[in-house]
GROMACS .gro file of N, CA, C and O in nm:
model
  264
    1TYR      N    1   2.795   3.909  -5.688
    1TYR     CA    2   2.836   4.008  -5.781
    1TYR      C    3   2.913   4.128  -5.637
    1TYR      O    4   3.035   4.192  -5.713
    2GLY      N    5   2.932   4.115  -5.520
    2GLY     CA    6   2.981   4.185  -5.465
    2GLY      C    7   2.915   4.180  -5.299
    2GLY      O    8   2.803   4.155  -5.228
    3GLY      N    9   2.979   4.259  -5.176
    3GLY     CA   10   2.934   4.316  -5.087
    3GLY      C   11   2.975   4.432  -5.059
    3GLY      O   12   3.074   4.505  -5.075
    4ILE      N   13   2.898   4.477  -4.908
    4ILE     CA   14   2.974   4.608  -4.880
    4ILE      C   15   2.966   4.581  -4.732
    4ILE      O   16   2.851   4.502  -4.689
    5TYR      N   17   3.011   4.661  -4.632
    5TYR     CA   18   3.020   4.688  -4.544
    5TYR      C   19   2.911   4.764  -4.495
    5TYR      O   20   2.874   4.866  -4.506
    6VAL      N   21   2.825   4.754  -4.383
    6VAL     CA   22   2.691   4.834  -4.293
    6VAL      C   23   2.777   4.961  -4.305
    6VAL      O   24   2.840   4.928  -4.145
    7GLN      N   25   2.771   5.076  -4.250
    7GLN     CA   26   2.824   5.195  -4.211
    7GLN      C   27   2.740   5.189  -4.102
    7GLN      O   28   2.639   5.193  -4.099
    8GLY      N   29   2.823   5.228  -3.999
    8GLY     CA   30   2.766   5.252  -3.881
    8GLY      C   31   2.754   5.111  -3.791
    8GLY      O   32   2.621   5.135  -3.642
    9ALA      N   33   2.673   5.022  -3.840
    9ALA     CA   34   2.677   4.885  -3.730
    9ALA      C   35   2.777   4.890  -3.596
    9ALA      O   36   2.877   4.875  -3.618
   10LYS      N   37   2.766   4.793  -3.534
   10LYS     CA   38   2.802   4.772  -3.415
   10LYS      C   39   2.915   4.669  -3.432
   10LYS      O   40   3.015   4.681  -3.348
   11HIS      N   41   2.853   4.573  -3.499
   11HIS     CA   42   2.949   4.478  -3.527
   11HIS      C   43   3.051   4.482  -3.674
   11HIS      O   44   2.893   4.528  -3.765
   12PRO      N   45   3.102   4.401  -3.720
   12PRO     CA   46   3.139   4.399  -3.885
   12PRO      C   47   3.033   4.342  -3.955
   12PRO      O   48   3.044   4.181  -3.940
   13THR      N   49   2.944   4.420  -4.006
   13THR     CA   50   2.848   4.307  -4.046
   13THR      C   51   2.863   4.353  -4.255
   13THR      O   52   2.894   4.463  -4.278
   14VAL      N   53   2.778   4.279  -4.312
   14VAL     CA   54   2.827   4.248  -4.416
   14VAL      C   55   2.724   4.174  -4.503
   14VAL      O   56   2.655   4.139  -4.462
   15VAL      N   57   2.668   4.262  -4.613
   15VAL     CA   58   2.579   4.227  -4.678
   15VAL      C   59   2.576   4.201  -4.791
   15VAL      O   60   2.675   4.263  -4.893
   16ALA      N   61   2.584   4.098  -4.878
   16ALA     CA   62   2.644   4.049  -5.018
   16ALA      C   63   2.510   4.009  -5.109
   16ALA      O   64   2.436   3.963  -5.052
   17VAL      N   65   2.525   4.045  -5.247
   17VAL     CA   66   2.444   4.016  -5.343
   17VAL      C   67   2.470   3.927  -5.493
   17VAL      O   68   2.661   3.991  -5.481
   18GLY      N   69   2.423   3.872  -5.546
   18GLY     CA   70   2.430   3.826  -5.669
   18GLY      C   71   2.369   3.724  -5.695
   18GLY      O   72   2.234   3.724  -5.661
   19PRO      N   73   2.361   3.665  -5.811
   19PRO     CA   74   2.257   3.611  -5.865
   19PRO      C   75   2.213   3.471  -5.796
   19PRO      O   76   2.107   3.416  -5.856
   20GLY      N   77   2.251   3.444  -5.701
   20GLY     CA   78   2.231   3.337  -5.582
   20GLY      C   79   2.144   3.444  -5.493
   20GLY      O   80   2.065   3.320  -5.410
   21GLY      N   81   2.133   3.528  -5.476
   21GLY     CA   82   2.061   3.600  -5.356
   21GLY      C   83   2.079   3.704  -5.288
   21GLY      O   84   2.217   3.799  -5.332
   22LEU      N   85   2.061   3.733  -5.197
   22LEU     CA   86   2.124   3.803  -5.110
   22LEU      C   87   2.122   3.760  -4.942
   22LEU      O   88   2.027   3.744  -4.931
   23ALA      N   89   2.185   3.818  -4.945
   23ALA     CA   90   2.214   3.729  -4.780
   23ALA      C   91   2.351   3.850  -4.717
   23ALA      O   92   2.359   3.931  -4.705
   24TRP      N   93   2.342   3.842  -4.549
   24TRP     CA   94   2.409   3.908  -4.475
   24TRP      C   95   2.490   3.793  -4.379
   24TRP      O   96   2.434   3.738  -4.298
   25SER      N   97   2.601   3.895  -4.318
   25SER     CA   98   2.682   3.807  -4.207
   25SER      C   99   2.685   3.904  -4.084
   25SER      O  100   2.738   4.049  -4.114
   26PRO      N  101   2.659   3.850  -3.967
   26PRO     CA  102   2.672   3.981  -3.833
   26PRO      C  103   2.789   4.001  -3.767
   26PRO      O  104   2.821   4.029  -3.676
   27ASP      N  105   2.881   3.875  -3.888
   27ASP     CA  106   3.030   3.847  -3.774
   27ASP      C  107   3.178   3.876  -3.913
   27ASP      O  108   3.251   3.731  -3.897
   28ASP      N  109   3.123   3.956  -3.950
   28ASP     CA  110   3.282   4.029  -4.069
   28ASP      C  111   3.304   3.901  -4.172
   28ASP      O  112   3.404   3.877  -4.209
   29GLY      N  113   3.184   3.769  -4.211
   29GLY     CA  114   3.193   3.704  -4.293
   29GLY      C  115   3.196   3.541  -4.260
   29GLY      O  116   3.238   3.462  -4.300
   30ALA      N  117   3.208   3.575  -4.114
   30ALA     CA  118   3.230   3.425  -4.072
   30ALA      C  119   3.117   3.311  -4.061
   30ALA      O  120   3.111   3.179  -4.069
   31SER      N  121   2.968   3.375  -4.057
   31SER     CA  122   2.883   3.291  -4.091
   31SER      C  123   2.773   3.440  -4.169
   31SER      O  124   2.765   3.511  -4.171
   32TRP      N  125   2.665   3.371  -4.295
   32TRP     CA  126   2.572   3.384  -4.329
   32TRP      C  127   2.447   3.360  -4.307
   32TRP      O  128   2.404   3.258  -4.299
   33ARG      N  129   2.364   3.467  -4.319
   33ARG     CA  130   2.228   3.435  -4.318
   33ARG      C  131   2.126   3.501  -4.454
   33ARG      O  132   2.117   3.584  -4.455
   34VAL      N  133   2.051   3.412  -4.567
   34VAL     CA  134   1.999   3.422  -4.650
   34VAL      C  135   1.915   3.469  -4.638
   34VAL      O  136   1.785   3.424  -4.545
   35ILE      N  137   1.870   3.580  -4.697
   35ILE     CA  138   1.748   3.708  -4.684
   35ILE      C  139   1.673   3.650  -4.811
   35ILE      O  140   1.545   3.642  -4.763
   36ASN      N  141   1.677   3.588  -4.971
   36ASN     CA  142   1.599   3.532  -5.003
   36ASN      C  143   1.702   3.515  -5.109
   36ASN      O  144   1.792   3.566  -5.146
   37ASN      N  145   1.614   3.464  -5.219
   37ASN     CA  146   1.702   3.390  -5.354
   37ASN      C  147   1.691   3.500  -5.509
   37ASN      O  148   1.740   3.442  -5.612
   38ASN      N  149   1.661   3.589  -5.469
   38ASN     CA  150   1.679   3.689  -5.560
   38ASN      C  151   1.784   3.704  -5.650
   38ASN      O  152   1.848   3.748  -5.559
   39VAL      N  153   1.770   3.790  -5.755
   39VAL     CA  154   1.927   3.798  -5.834
   39VAL      C  155   1.913   3.953  -5.789
   39VAL      O  156   1.821   4.057  -5.752
   40TYR      N  157   2.044   3.977  -5.765
   40TYR     CA  158   2.046   4.146  -5.680
   40TYR      C  159   2.193   4.156  -5.768
   40TYR      O  160   2.300   4.073  -5.784
   41TRP      N  161   2.212   4.306  -5.780
   41TRP     CA  162   2.342   4.351  -5.878
   41TRP      C  163   2.404   4.453  -5.740
   41TRP      O  164   2.547   4.460  -5.771
   42THR      N  165   2.345   4.499  -5.687
   42THR     CA  166   2.432   4.592  -5.622
   42THR      C  167   2.374   4.562  -5.502
   42THR      O  168   2.246   4.609  -5.454
   43ALA      N  169   2.459   4.700  -5.401
   43ALA     CA  170   2.430   4.684  -5.232
   43ALA      C  171   2.464   4.843  -5.205
   43ALA      O  172   2.585   4.874  -5.254
   44GLY      N  173   2.389   4.935  -5.105
   44GLY     CA  174   2.473   5.028  -5.075
   44GLY      C  175   2.408   5.041  -4.879
   44GLY      O  176   2.331   5.023  -4.903
   45SER      N  177   2.499   5.100  -4.843
   45SER     CA  178   2.451   5.147  -4.671
   45SER      C  179   2.489   5.305  -4.702
   45SER      O  180   2.605   5.370  -4.702
   46ALA      N  181   2.366   5.345  -4.556
   46ALA     CA  182   2.389   5.490  -4.554
   46ALA      C  183   2.436   5.496  -4.372
   46ALA      O  184   2.461   5.587  -4.373
   47SER      N  185   2.341   5.414  -4.309
   47SER     CA  186   2.342   5.347  -4.202
   47SER      C  187   2.315   5.209  -4.121
   47SER      O  188   2.222   5.127  -4.244
   48PRO      N  189   2.317   5.142  -4.013
   48PRO     CA  190   2.249   5.049  -3.964
   48PRO      C  191   2.108   5.043  -3.984
   48PRO      O  192   2.008   4.955  -4.055
   49ARG      N  193   2.033   5.183  -3.990
   49ARG     CA  194   1.859   5.167  -4.072
   49ARG      C  195   1.841   5.220  -4.216
   49ARG      O  196   1.743   5.232  -4.222
   50ALA      N  197   1.927   5.190  -4.272
   50ALA     CA  198   1.935   5.225  -4.414
   50ALA      C  199   2.031   5.155  -4.539
   50ALA      O  200   2.100   5.207  -4.512
   51VAL      N  201   2.000   5.010  -4.586
   51VAL     CA  202   2.085   4.958  -4.637
   51VAL      C  203   2.002   4.924  -4.786
   51VAL      O  204   1.895   4.872  -4.763
   52TRP      N  205   2.037   4.904  -4.899
   52TRP     CA  206   1.932   4.866  -4.967
   52TRP      C  207   2.031   4.834  -5.074
   52TRP      O  208   2.120   4.797  -5.063
   53ALA      N  209   1.914   4.675  -5.107
   53ALA     CA  210   1.982   4.628  -5.232
   53ALA      C  211   1.941   4.680  -5.361
   53ALA      O  212   1.801   4.664  -5.352
   54MET      N  213   1.991   4.662  -5.501
   54MET     CA  214   1.951   4.685  -5.645
   54MET      C  215   1.934   4.520  -5.715
   54MET      O  216   2.066   4.474  -5.697
   55GLY      N  217   1.841   4.493  -5.815
   55GLY     CA  218   1.878   4.410  -5.871
   55GLY      C  219   1.767   4.420  -5.994
   55GLY      O  220   1.709   4.505  -6.022
   56ALA      N  221   1.770   4.266  -6.012
   56ALA     CA  222   1.668   4.243  -6.162
   56ALA      C  223   1.500   4.299  -6.119
   56ALA      O  224   1.472   4.299  -6.039
   57ARG      N  225   1.469   4.327  -6.278
   57ARG     CA  226   1.315   4.385  -6.296
   57ARG      C  227   1.276   4.564  -6.206
   57ARG      O  228   1.196   4.547  -6.152
   58GLY      N  229   1.407   4.562  -6.200
   58GLY     CA  230   1.365   4.721  -6.142
   58GLY      C  231   1.378   4.680  -5.914
   58GLY      O  232   1.345   4.819  -5.855
   59ARG      N  233   1.378   4.582  -5.888
   59ARG     CA  234   1.377   4.524  -5.743
   59ARG      C  235   1.476   4.651  -5.692
   59ARG      O  236   1.609   4.632  -5.694
   60VAL      N  237   1.422   4.681  -5.588
   60VAL     CA  238   1.480   4.778  -5.507
   60VAL      C  239   1.429   4.726  -5.354
   60VAL      O  240   1.310   4.709  -5.292
   61THR      N  241   1.549   4.644  -5.258
   61THR     CA  242   1.512   4.602  -5.099
   61THR      C  243   1.558   4.713  -5.022
   61THR      O  244   1.669   4.726  -5.047
   62LYS      N  245   1.500   4.727  -4.913
   62LYS     CA  246   1.555   4.799  -4.808
   62LYS      C  247   1.584   4.712  -4.665
   62LYS      O  248   1.478   4.670  -4.663
   63LEU      N  249   1.691   4.714  -4.613
   63LEU     CA  250   1.665   4.639  -4.506
   63LEU      C  251   1.759   4.733  -4.375
   63LEU      O  252   1.787   4.861  -4.420
   64SER      N  253   1.716   4.690  -4.275
   64SER     CA  254   1.715   4.782  -4.164
   64SER      C  255   1.727   4.739  -4.030
   64SER      O  256   1.682   4.556  -4.032
   65GLY      N  257   1.823   4.749  -3.916
   65GLY     CA  258   1.793   4.688  -3.798
   65GLY      C  259   1.920   4.619  -3.797
   65GLY      O  260   1.939   4.531  -3.717
   66PHE      N  261   2.038   4.683  -3.857
   66PHE     CA  262   2.156   4.606  -3.824
   66PHE      C  263   2.220   4.693  -3.689
   66PHE      O  264   2.296   4.750  -3.666
   0.00000   0.00000   0.00000
């Protein structure tokens, strides 16, 4: 469904969401790390300590430490 760059991250960091789950890339999309396989629709970033992914059934997941 989409992806976002983590605002203020030290390196170009991407969080991607979709029907296959939630994943992130620490190197501008060259490699990916799967966080989970739940369905997510969108993501947002305020800082490396405040990234959210929203999905099915009201699921909200907060990620931090990028």
